[in-house]
XYZ file of N, CA, C and O in Angstrom:
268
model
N -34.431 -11.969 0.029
C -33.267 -11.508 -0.711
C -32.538 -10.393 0.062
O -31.309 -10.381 0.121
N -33.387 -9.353 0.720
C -32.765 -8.806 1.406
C -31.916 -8.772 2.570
O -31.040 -7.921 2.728
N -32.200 -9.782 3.458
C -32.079 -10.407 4.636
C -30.842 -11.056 4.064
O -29.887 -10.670 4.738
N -30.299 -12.200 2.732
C -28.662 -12.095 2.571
C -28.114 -11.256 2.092
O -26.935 -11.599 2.004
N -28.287 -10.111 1.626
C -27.206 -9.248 1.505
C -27.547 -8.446 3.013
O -26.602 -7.681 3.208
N -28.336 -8.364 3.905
C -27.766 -7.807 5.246
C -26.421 -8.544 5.927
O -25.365 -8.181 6.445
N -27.109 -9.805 5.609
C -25.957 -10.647 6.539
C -24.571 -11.405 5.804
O -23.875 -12.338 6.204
N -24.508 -10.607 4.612
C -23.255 -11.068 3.625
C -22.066 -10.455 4.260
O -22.136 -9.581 5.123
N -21.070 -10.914 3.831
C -19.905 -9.845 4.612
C -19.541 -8.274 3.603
O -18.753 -7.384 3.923
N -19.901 -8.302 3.078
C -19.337 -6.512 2.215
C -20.332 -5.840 3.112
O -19.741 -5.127 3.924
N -21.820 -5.811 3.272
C -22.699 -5.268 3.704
C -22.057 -5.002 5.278
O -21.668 -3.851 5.476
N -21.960 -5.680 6.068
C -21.114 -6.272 7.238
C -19.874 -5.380 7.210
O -19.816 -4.486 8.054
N -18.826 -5.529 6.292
C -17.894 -4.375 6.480
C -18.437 -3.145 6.345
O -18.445 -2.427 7.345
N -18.891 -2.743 5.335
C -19.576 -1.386 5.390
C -19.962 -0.609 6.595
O -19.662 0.455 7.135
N -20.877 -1.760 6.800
C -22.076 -1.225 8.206
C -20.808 -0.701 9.485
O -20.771 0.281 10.227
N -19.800 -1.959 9.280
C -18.924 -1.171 10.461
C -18.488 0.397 10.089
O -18.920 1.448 10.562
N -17.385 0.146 8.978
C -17.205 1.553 8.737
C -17.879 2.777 8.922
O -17.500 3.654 9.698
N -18.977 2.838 8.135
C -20.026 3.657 8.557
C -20.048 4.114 10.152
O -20.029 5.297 10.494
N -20.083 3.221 10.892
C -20.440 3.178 12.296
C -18.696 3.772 13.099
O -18.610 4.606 14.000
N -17.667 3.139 12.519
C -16.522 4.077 12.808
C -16.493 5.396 12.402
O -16.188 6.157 13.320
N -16.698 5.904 11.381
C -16.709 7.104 10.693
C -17.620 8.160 11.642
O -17.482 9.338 11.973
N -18.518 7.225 11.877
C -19.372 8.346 12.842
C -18.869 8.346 14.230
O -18.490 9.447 14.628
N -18.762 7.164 15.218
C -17.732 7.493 15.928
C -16.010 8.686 16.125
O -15.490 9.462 16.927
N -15.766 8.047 14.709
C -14.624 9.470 14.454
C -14.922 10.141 14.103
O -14.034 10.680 13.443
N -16.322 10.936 14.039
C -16.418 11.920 13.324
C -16.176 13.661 13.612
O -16.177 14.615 12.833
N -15.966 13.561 15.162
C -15.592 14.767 15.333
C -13.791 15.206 15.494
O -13.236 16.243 15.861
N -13.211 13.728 14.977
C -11.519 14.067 14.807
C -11.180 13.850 13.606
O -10.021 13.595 13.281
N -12.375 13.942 12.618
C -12.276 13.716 11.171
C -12.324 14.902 10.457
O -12.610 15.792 11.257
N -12.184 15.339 9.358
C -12.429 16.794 8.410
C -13.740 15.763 7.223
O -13.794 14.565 6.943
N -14.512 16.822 6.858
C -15.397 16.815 5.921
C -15.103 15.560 4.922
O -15.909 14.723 4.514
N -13.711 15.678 4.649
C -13.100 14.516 3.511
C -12.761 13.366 3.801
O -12.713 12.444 2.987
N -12.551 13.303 4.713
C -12.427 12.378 5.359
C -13.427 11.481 5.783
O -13.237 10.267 5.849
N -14.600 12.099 6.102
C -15.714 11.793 6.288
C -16.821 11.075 5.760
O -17.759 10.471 6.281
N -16.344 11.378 4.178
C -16.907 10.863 3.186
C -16.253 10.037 2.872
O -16.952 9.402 2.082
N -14.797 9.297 2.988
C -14.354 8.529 2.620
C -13.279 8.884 0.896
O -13.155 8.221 -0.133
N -12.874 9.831 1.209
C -12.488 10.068 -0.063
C -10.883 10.434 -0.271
O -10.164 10.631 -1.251
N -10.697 10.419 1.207
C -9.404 10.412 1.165
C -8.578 8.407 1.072
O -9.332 7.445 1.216
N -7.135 8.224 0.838
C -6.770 7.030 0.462
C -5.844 7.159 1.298
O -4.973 6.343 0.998
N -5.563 7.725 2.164
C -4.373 7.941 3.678
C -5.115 8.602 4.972
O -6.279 8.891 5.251
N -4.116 8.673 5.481
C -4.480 9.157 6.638
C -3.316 9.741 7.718
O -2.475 8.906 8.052
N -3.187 11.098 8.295
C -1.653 11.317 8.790
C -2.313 11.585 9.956
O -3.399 12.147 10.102
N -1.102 10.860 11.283
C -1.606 11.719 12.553
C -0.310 12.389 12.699
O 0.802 11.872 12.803
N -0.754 14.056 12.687
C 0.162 14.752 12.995
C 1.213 14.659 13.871
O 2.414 14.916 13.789
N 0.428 14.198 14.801
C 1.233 14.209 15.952
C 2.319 13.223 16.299
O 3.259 13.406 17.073
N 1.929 11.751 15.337
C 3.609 10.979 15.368
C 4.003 10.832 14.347
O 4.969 10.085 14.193
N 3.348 11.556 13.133
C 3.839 11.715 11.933
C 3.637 10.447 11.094
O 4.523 10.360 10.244
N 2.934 9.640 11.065
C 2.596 8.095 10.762
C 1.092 8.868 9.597
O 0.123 9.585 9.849
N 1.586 8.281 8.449
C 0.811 7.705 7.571
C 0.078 6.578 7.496
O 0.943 5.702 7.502
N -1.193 5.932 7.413
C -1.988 5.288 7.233
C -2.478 4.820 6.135
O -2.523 5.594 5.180
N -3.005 3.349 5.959
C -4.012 3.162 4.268
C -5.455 3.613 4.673
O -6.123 4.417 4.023
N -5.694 3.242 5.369
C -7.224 2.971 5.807
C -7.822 4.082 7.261
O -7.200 4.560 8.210
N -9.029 4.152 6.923
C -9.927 4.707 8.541
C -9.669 3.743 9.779
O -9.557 4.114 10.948
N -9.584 2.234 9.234
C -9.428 1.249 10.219
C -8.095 1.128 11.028
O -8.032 0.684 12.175
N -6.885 1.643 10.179
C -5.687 1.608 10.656
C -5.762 3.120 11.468
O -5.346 3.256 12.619
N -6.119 3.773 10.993
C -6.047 5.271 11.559
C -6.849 4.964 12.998
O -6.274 5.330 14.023
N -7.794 4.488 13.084
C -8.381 4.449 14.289
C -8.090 3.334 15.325
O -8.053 3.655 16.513
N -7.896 2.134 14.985
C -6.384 1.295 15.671
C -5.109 2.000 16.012
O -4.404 1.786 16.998
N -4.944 2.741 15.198
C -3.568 3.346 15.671
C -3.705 4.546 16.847
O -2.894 4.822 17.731
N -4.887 5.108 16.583
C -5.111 6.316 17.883
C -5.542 5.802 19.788
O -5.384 6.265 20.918
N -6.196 4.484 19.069
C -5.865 3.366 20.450
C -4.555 3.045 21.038
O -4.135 2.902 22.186
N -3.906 2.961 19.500
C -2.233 2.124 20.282
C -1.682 2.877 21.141
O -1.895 4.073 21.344
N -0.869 2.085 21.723
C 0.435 2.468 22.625
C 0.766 3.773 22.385
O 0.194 4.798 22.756
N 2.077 3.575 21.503
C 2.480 4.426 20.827
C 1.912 5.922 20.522
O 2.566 6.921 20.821
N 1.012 5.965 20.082
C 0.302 7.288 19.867
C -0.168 7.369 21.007
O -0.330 8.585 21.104
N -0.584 6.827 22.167
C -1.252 7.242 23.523
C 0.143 7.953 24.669
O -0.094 8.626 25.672
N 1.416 7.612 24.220
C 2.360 8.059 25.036
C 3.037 9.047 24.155
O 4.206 9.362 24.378
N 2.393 9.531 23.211
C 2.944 11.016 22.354
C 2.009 11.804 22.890
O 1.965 12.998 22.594
């Protein structure tokens, strides 16, 4: 029983997140950290976000790499 919910997909998204969060975790604040925020701003091109996933796609992109 345990072994399908490892390999279900919610468990599967999670596990990533988790694993991003800690990766970002030293360009993250406390709240962020925990997941408790529902946005995300990078100061620096002024872009709002939904998600950790967009926030951290977006600090890859183009765009934010030539600001």
């Amino acid at each position: 029983m345990a072994q399908q919910h490892y390999d279900g997909k919610k468990h599967k998204k999670n596990a990533a997140r988790a694993d991003l969060l800690e990766q970002l975790g030293k360009t993250l604040d406390l709240g962020e950290l925990r997941g408790l925020k529902r946005s995300y701003t990078c100061n620096i091109c002024n872009v709002t976000l939904n998600s950790i996933e967009q926030y951290h796609a977006h600090l890859k992109g183009s765009k934010h790499q030539t600001k």
